[in-house]
PDB file of C-alpha atoms in Angstrom:
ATOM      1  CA  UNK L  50     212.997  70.381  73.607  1.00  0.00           C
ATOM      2  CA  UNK L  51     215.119  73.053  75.473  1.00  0.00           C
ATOM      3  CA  UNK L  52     217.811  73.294  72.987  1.00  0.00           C
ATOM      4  CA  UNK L  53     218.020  72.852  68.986  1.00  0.00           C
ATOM      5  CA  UNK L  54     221.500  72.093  67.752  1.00  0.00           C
ATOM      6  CA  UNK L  55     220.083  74.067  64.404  1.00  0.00           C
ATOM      7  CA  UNK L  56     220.117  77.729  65.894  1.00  0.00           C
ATOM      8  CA  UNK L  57     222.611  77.197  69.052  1.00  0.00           C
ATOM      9  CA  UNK L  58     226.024  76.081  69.499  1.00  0.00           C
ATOM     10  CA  UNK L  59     226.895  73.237  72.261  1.00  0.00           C
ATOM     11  CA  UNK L  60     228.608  75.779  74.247  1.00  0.00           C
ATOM     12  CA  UNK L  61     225.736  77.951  73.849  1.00  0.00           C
ATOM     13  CA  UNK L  62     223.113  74.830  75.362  1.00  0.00           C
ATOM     14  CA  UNK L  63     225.774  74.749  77.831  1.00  0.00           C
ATOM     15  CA  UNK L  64     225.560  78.014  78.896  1.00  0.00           C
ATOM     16  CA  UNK L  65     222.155  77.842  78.943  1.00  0.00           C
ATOM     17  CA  UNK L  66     221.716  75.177  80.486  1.00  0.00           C
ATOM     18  CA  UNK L  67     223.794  76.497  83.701  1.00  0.00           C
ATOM     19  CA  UNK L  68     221.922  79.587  83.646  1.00  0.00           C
ATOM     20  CA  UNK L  69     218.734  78.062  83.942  1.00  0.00           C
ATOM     21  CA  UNK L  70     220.106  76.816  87.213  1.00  0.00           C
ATOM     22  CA  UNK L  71     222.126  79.887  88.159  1.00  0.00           C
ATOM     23  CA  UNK L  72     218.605  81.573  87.678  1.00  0.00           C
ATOM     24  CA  UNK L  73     216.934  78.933  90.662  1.00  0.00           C
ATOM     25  CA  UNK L  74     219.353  79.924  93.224  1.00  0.00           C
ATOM     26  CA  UNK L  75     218.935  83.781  92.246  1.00  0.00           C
ATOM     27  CA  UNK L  76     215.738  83.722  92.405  1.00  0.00           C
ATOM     28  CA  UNK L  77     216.168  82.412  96.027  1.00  0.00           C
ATOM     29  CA  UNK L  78     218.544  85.254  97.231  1.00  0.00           C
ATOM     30  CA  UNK L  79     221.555  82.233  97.181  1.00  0.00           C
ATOM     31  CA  UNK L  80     224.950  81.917  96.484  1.00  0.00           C
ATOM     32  CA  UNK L  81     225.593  78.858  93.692  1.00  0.00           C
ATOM     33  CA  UNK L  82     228.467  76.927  94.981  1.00  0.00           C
ATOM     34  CA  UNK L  83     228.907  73.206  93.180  1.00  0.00           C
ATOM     35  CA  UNK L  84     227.904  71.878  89.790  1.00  0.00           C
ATOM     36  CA  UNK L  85     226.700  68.360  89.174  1.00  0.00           C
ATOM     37  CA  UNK L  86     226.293  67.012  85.317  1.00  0.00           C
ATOM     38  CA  UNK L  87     224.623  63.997  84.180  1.00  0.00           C
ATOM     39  CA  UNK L  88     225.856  63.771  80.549  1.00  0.00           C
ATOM     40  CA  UNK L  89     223.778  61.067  78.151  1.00  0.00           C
ATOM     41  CA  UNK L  90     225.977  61.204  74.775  1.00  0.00           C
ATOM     42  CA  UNK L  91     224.336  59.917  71.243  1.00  0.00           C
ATOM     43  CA  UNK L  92     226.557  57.339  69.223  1.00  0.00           C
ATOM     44  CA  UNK L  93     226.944  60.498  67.092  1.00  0.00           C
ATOM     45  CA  UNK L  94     228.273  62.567  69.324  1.00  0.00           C
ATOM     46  CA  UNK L  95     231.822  64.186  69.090  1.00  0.00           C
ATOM     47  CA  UNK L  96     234.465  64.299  72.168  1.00  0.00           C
ATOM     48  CA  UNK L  97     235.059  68.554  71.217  1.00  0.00           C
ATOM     49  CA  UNK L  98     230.965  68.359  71.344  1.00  0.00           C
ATOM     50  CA  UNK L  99     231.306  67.705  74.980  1.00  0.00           C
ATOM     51  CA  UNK L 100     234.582  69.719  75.347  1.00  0.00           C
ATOM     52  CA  UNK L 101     232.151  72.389  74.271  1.00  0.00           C
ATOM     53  CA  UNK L 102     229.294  72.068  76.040  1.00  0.00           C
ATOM     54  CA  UNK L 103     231.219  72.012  79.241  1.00  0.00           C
ATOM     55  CA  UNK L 104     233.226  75.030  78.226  1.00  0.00           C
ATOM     56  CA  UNK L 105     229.986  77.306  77.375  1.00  0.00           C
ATOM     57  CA  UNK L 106     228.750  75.726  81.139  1.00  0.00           C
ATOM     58  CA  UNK L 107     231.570  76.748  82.836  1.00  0.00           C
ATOM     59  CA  UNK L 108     231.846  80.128  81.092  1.00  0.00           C
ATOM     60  CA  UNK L 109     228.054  80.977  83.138  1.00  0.00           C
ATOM     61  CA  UNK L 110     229.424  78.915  86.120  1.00  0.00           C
ATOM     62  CA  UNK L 111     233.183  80.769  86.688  1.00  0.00           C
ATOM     63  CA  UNK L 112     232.253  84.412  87.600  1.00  0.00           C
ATOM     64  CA  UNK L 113     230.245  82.745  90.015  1.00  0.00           C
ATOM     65  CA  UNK L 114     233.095  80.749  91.482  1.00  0.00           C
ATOM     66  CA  UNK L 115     231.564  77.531  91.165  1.00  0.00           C
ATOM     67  CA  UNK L 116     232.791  74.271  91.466  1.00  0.00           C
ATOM     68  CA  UNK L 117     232.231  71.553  89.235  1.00  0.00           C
ATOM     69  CA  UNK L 118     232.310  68.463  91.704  1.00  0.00           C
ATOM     70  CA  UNK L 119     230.841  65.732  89.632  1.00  0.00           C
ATOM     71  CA  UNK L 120     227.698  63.832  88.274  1.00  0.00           C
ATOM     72  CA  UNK L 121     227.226  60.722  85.596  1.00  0.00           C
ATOM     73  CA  UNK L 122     227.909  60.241  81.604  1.00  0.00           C
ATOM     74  CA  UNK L 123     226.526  57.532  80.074  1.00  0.00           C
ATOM     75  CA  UNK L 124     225.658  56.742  76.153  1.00  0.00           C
ATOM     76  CA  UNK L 125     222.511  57.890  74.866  1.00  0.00           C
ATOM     77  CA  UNK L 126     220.056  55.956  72.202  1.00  0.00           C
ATOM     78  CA  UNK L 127     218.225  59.037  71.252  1.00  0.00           C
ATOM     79  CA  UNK L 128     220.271  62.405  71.231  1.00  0.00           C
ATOM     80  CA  UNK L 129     221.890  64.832  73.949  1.00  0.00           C
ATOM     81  CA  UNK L 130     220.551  64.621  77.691  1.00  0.00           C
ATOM     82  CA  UNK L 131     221.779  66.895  79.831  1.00  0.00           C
ATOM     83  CA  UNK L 132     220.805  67.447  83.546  1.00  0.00           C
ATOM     84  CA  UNK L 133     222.437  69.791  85.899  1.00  0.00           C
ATOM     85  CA  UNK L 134     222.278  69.861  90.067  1.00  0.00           C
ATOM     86  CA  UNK L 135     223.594  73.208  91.324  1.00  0.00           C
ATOM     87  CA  UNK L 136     223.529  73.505  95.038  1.00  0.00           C
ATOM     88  CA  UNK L 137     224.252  76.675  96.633  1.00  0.00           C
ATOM     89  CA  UNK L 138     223.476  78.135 100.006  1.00  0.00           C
ATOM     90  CA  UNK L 139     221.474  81.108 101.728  1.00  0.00           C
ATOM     91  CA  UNK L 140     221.652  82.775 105.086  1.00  0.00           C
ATOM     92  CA  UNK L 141     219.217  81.106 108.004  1.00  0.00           C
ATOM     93  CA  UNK L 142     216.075  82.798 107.595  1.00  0.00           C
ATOM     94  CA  UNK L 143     216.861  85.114 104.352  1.00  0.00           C
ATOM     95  CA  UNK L 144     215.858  82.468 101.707  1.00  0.00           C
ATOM     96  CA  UNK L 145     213.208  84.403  98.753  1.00  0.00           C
ATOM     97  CA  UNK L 146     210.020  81.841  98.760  1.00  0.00           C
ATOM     98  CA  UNK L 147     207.182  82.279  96.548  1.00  0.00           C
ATOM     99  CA  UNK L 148     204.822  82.314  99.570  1.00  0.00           C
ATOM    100  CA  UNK L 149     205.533  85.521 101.060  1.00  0.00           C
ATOM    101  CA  UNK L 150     203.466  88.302  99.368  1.00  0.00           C
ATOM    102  CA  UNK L 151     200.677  89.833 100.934  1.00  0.00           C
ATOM    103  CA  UNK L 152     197.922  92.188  99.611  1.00  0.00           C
ATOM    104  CA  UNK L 153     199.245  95.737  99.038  1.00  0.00           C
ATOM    105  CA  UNK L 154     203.038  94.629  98.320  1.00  0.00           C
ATOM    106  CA  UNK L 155     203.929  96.187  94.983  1.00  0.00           C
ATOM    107  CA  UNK L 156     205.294  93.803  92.281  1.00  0.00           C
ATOM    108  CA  UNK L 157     208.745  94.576  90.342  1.00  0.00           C
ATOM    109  CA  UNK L 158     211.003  93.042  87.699  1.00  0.00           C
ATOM    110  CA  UNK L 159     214.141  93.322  86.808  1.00  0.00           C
ATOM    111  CA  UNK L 160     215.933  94.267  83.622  1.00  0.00           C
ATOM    112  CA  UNK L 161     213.395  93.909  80.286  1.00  0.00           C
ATOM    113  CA  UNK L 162     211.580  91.356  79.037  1.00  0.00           C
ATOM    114  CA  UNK L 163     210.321  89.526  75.837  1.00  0.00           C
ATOM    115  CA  UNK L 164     213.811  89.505  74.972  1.00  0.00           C
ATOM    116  CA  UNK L 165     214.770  85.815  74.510  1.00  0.00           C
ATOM    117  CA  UNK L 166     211.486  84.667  73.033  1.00  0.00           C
ATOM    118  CA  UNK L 167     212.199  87.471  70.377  1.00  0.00           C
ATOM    119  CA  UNK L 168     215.406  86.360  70.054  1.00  0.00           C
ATOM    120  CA  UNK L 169     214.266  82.861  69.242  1.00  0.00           C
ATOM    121  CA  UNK L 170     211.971  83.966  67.129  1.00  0.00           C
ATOM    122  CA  UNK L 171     214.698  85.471  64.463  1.00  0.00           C
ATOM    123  CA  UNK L 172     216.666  82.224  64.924  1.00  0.00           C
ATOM    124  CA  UNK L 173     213.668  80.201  63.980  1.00  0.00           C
ATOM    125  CA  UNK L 174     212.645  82.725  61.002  1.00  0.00           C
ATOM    126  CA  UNK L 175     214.356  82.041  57.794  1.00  0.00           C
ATOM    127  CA  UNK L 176     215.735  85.180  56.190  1.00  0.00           C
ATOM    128  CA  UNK L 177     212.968  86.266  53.339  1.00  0.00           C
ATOM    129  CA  UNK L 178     213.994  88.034  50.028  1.00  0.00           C
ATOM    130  CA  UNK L 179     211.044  90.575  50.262  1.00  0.00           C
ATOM    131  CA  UNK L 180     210.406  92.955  52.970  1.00  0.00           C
ATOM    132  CA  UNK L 181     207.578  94.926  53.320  1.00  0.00           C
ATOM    133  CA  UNK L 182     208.559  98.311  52.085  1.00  0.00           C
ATOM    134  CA  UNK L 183     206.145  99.723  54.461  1.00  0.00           C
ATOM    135  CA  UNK L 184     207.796  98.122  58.055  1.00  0.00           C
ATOM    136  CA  UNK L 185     211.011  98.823  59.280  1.00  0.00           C
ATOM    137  CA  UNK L 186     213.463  96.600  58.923  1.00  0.00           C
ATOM    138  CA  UNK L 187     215.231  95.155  62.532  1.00  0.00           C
ATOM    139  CA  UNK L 188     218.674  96.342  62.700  1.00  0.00           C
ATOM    140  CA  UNK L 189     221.857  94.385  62.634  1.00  0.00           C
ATOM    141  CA  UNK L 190     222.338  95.831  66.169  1.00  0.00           C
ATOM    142  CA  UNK L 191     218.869  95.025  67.482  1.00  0.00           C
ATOM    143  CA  UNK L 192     219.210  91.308  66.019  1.00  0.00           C
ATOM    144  CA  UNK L 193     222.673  90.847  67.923  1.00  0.00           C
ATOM    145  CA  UNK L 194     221.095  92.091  70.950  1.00  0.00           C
ATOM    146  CA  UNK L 195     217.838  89.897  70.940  1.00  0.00           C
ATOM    147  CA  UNK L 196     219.840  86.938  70.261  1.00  0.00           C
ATOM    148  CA  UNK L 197     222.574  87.490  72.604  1.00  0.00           C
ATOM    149  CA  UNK L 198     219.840  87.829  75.098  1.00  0.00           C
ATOM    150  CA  UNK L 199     218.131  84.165  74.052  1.00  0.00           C
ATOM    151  CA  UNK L 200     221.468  81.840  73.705  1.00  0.00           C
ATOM    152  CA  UNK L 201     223.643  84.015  76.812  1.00  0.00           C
ATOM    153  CA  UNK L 202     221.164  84.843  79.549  1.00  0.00           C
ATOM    154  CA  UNK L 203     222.282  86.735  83.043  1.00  0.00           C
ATOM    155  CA  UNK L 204     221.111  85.113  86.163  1.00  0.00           C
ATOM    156  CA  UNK L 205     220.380  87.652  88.672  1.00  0.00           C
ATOM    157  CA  UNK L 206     222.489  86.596  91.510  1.00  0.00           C
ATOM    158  CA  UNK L 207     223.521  89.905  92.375  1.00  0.00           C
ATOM    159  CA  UNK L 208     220.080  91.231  92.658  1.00  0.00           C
ATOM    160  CA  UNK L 209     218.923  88.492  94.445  1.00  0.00           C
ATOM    161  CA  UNK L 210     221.194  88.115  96.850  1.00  0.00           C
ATOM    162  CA  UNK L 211     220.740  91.975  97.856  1.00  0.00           C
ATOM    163  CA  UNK L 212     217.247  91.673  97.708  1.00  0.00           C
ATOM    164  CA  UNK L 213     217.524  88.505 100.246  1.00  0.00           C
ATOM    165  CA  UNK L 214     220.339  90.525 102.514  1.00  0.00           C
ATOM    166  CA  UNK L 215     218.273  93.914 103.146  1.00  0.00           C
ATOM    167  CA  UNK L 216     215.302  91.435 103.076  1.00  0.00           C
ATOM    168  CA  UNK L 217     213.733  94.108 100.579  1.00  0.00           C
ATOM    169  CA  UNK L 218     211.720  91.033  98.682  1.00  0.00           C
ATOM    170  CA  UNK L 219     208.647  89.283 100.453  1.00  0.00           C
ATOM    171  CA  UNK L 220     208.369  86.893  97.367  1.00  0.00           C
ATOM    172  CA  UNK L 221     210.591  86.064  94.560  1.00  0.00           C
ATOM    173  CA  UNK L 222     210.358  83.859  91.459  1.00  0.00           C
ATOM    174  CA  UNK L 223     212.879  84.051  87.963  1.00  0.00           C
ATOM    175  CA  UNK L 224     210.920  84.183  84.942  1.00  0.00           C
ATOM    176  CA  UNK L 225     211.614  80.782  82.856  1.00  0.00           C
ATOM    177  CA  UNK L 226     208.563  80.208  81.190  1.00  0.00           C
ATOM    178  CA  UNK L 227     206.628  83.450  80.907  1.00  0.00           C
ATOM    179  CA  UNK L 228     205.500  86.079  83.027  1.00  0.00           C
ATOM    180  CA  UNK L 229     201.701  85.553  82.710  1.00  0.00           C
ATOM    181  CA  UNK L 230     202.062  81.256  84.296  1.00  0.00           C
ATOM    182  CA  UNK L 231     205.499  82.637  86.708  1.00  0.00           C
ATOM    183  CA  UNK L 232     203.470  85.242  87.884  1.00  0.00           C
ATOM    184  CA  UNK L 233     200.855  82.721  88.766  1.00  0.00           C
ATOM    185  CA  UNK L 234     203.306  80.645  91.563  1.00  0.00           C
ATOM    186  CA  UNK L 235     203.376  84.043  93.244  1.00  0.00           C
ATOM    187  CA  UNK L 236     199.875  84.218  93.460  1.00  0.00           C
ATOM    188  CA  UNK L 237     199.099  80.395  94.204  1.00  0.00           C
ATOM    189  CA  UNK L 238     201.646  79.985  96.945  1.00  0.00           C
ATOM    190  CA  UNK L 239     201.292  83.525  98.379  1.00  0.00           C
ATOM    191  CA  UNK L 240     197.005  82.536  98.239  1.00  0.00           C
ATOM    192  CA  UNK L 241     196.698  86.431  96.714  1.00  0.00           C
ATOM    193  CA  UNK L 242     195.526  88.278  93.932  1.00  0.00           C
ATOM    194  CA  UNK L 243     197.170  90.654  91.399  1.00  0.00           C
ATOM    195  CA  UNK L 244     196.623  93.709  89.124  1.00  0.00           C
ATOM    196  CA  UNK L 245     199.545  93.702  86.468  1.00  0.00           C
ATOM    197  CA  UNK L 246     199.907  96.855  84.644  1.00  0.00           C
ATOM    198  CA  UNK L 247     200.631  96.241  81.268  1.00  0.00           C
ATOM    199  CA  UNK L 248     201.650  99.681  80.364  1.00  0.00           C
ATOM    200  CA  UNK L 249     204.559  99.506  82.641  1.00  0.00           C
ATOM    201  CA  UNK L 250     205.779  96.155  81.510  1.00  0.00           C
ATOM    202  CA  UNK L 251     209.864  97.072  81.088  1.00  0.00           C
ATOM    203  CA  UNK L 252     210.302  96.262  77.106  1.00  0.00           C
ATOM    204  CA  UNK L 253     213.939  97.208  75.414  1.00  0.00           C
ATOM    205  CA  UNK L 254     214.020  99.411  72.354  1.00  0.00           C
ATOM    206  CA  UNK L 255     215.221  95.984  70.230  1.00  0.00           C
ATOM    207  CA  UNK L 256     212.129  94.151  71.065  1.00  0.00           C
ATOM    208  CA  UNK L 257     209.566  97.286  70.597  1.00  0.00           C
ATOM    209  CA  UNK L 258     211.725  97.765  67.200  1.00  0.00           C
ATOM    210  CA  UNK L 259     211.409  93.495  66.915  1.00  0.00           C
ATOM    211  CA  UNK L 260     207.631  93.712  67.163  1.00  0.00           C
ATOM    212  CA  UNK L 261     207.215  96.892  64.992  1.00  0.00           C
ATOM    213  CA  UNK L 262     208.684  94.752  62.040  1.00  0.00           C
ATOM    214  CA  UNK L 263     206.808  91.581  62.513  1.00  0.00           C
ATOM    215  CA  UNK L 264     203.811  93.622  63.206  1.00  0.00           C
ATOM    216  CA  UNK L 265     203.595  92.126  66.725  1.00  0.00           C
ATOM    217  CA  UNK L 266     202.397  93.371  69.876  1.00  0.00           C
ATOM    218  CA  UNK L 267     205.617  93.775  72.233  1.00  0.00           C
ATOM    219  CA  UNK L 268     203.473  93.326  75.462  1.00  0.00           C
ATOM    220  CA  UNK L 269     202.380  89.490  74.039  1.00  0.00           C
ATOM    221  CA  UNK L 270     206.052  88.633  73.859  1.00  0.00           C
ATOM    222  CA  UNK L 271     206.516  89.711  77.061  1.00  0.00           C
ATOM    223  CA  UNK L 272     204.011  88.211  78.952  1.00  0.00           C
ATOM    224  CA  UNK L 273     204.718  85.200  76.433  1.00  0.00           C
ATOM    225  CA  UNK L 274     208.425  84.578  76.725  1.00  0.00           C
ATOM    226  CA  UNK L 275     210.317  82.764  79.140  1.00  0.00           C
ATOM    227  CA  UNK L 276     214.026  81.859  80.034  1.00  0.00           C
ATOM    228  CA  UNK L 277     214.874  85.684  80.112  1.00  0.00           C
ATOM    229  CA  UNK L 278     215.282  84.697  83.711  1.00  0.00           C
ATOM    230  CA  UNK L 279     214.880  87.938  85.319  1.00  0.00           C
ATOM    231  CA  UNK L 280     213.656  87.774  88.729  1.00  0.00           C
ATOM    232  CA  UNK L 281     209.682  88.761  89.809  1.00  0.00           C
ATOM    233  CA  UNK L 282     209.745  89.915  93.725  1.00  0.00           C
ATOM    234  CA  UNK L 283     207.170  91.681  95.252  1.00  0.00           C
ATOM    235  CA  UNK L 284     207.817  94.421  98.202  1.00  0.00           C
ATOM    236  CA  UNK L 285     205.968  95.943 101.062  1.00  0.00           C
ATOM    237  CA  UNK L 286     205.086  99.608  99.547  1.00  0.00           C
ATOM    238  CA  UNK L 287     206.473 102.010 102.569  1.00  0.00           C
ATOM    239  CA  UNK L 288     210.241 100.755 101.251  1.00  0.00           C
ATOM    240  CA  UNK L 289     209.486 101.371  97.446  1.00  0.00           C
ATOM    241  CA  UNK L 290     211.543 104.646  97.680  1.00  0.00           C
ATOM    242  CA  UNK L 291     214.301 103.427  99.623  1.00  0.00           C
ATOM    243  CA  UNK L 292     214.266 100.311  97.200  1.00  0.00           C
ATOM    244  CA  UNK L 293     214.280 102.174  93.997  1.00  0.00           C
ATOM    245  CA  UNK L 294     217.068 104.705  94.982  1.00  0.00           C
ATOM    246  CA  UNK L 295     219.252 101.669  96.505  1.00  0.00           C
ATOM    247  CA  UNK L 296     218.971  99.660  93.030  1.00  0.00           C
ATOM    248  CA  UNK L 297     219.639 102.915  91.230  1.00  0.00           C
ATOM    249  CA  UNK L 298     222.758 103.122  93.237  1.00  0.00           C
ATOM    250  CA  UNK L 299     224.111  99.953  92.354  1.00  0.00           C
ATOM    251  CA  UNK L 300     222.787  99.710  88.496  1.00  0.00           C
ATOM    252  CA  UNK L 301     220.258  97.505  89.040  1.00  0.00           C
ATOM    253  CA  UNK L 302     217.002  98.197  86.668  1.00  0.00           C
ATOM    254  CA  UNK L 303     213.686  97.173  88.090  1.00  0.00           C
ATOM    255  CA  UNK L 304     210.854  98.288  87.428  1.00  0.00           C
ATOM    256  CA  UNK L 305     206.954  98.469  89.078  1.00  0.00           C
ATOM    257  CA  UNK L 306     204.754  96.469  87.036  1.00  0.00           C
ATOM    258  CA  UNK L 307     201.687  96.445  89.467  1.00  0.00           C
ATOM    259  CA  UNK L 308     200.185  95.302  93.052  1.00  0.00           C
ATOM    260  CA  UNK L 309     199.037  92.406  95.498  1.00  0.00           C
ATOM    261  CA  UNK L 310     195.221  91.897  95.948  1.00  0.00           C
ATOM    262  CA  UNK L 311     193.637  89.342  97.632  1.00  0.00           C
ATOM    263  CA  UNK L 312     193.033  86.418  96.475  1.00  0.00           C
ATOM    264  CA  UNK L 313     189.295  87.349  95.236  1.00  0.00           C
ATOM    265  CA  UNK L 314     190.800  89.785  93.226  1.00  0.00           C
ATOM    266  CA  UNK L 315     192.164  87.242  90.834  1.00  0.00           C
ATOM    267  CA  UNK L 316     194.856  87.979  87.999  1.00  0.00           C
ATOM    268  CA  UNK L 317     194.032  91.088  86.464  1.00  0.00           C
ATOM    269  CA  UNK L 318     195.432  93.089  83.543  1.00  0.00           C
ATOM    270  CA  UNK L 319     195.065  96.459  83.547  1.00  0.00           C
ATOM    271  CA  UNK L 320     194.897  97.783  80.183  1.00  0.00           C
ATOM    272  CA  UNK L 321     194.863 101.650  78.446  1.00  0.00           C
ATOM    273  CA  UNK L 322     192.687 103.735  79.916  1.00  0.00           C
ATOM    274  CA  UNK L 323     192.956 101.626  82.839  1.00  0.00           C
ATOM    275  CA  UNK L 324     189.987  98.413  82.057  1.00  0.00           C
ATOM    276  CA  UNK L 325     190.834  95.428  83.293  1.00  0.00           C
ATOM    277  CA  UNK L 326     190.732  92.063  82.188  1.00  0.00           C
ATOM    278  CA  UNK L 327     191.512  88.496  83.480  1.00  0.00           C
ATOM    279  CA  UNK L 328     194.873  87.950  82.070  1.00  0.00           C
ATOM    280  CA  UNK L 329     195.253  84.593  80.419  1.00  0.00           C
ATOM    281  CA  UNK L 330     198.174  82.264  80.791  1.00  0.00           C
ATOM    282  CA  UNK L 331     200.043  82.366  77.665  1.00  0.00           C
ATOM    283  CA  UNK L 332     203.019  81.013  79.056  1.00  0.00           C
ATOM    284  CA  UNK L 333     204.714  77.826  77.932  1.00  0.00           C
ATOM    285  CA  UNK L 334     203.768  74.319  79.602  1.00  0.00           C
ATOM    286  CA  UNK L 335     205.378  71.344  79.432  1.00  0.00           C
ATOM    287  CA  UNK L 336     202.442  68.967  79.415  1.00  0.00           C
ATOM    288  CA  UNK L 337     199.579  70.710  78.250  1.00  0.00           C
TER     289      UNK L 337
END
């Protein structure tokens, strides 16, 4: 279900797929070093298919410098399997856990998000010969954009691994299936609250201008989306300023979406005008 060979080239699953990886060690402060890949190949299945597939891997994989050392291939009865191992390695005592945030740390993000869901979206919506004269159309530019950012996602290392080295980050997590269930590791491993501000949820211009012409709200497909696979960290409060002035330094966007409670608190959303609500989880789940 992670792919559809409809709206996404096999080097674009391949990228993808080593992102999604990529995105693990980030989100642990690491440095990815080797690449295993166990390959299950459908009697249909074309020898420049794979070619591809391991070139659109390798293309997340290289600026990374890492190795691909190995894994299985074997035939398939019922379409493409692909599973990836990526092992990498972090300083003693510097890994990012999920556990480590405490009431009063102040939650971040990086980069935007809603991005890739909205990206799907337009893949998965068939052009229409009518549009309503009274919404904006999305722009050519805008389109490229949201799609770029659903088949060629960035994994965070770099932002991870400073995060982990100035051990800045108490807790860290990427964002592959959603903010509002990620956001919910935090809070079950760390045994802690949260008060998410939605108003400060980082959104790009292309998905505001996305949601405008579906008639969407932009702060559902953020809290919605996954596998933009930015990273969710959490930081004690007294190093906010010397956070935010570091990462401004080195052209890294984050941004403060809210705070740590305890664990009574629950997960709140804090709305306009500042109400809050319990926010549901409207993030994708494999088995539900």
């Amino acid at each position: 279900i992670h792919f559809d060979l409809r709206t996404a080239t096999m080097a674009d699953i391949g990228f993808r797929a080593a992102v999604a990886n990529l995105s693990d060690i980030a989100a642990m402060g690491g440095t990815p070093q080797y690449l295993l890949v166990s390959l299950a190949i459908p009697h249909t299945g074309a020898s420049n298919q794979v070619h591809q597939l391991y070139r659109g891997m390798m293309a997340a994989c290289r600026p990374h410098h890492v190795t691909l050392i190995g894994g299985d291939t074997s035939a398939s009865a019922n379409g493409w399997f692909i599973n990836i191992t990526l092992v990498g390695m972090v300083p003693p005592r510097k890994a990012l856990l999920r556990s480590g945030a405490r009431a009063g740390d102040l939650l971040y993000v990086t980069g935007t998000i809603g991005d890739a869901l909205a990206g799907l979206m337009i893949l998965n919506d068939p052009p229409r010969k009518k549009q309503n004269p009274h919404v904006a159309a999305l722009s050519a530019r805008h389109r490229q954009f949201l799609i770029g950012r659903h088949l060629h996602p960035t994994a965070r290392l770099a932002e991870g691994q400073w995060l982990s080295a100035h051990r800045f980050a108490t807790s860290a997590i990427d964002l592959s299936d959603g903010l509002s269930g990620d956001l919910r590791h935090i809070c079950e491993e760390s045994h802690v609250g949260v008060d998410l501000d939605l108003g400060a949820l980082p959104l790009s211009p292309a998905c505001r201008a996305y949601a405008a012409s579906k008639q969407l709200d932009p702060v559902a497909l953020a809290l919605t989306g996954g596998e933009d696979y930015e990273l969710l960290f959490t930081l004690l409060p007294r190093r906010k300023a010397e956070v935010e002035r570091a990462a401004k330094l080195r052209r890294f966007r984050m941004s403060c979406i809210g705070s740590i409670r305890p664990a009574r608190n629950g997960i709140q959303a804090i709305g306009q005008g500042g109400t809050k609500r319990p926010l549901p989880n409207s993030s994708y789940e494999h088995f539900k």
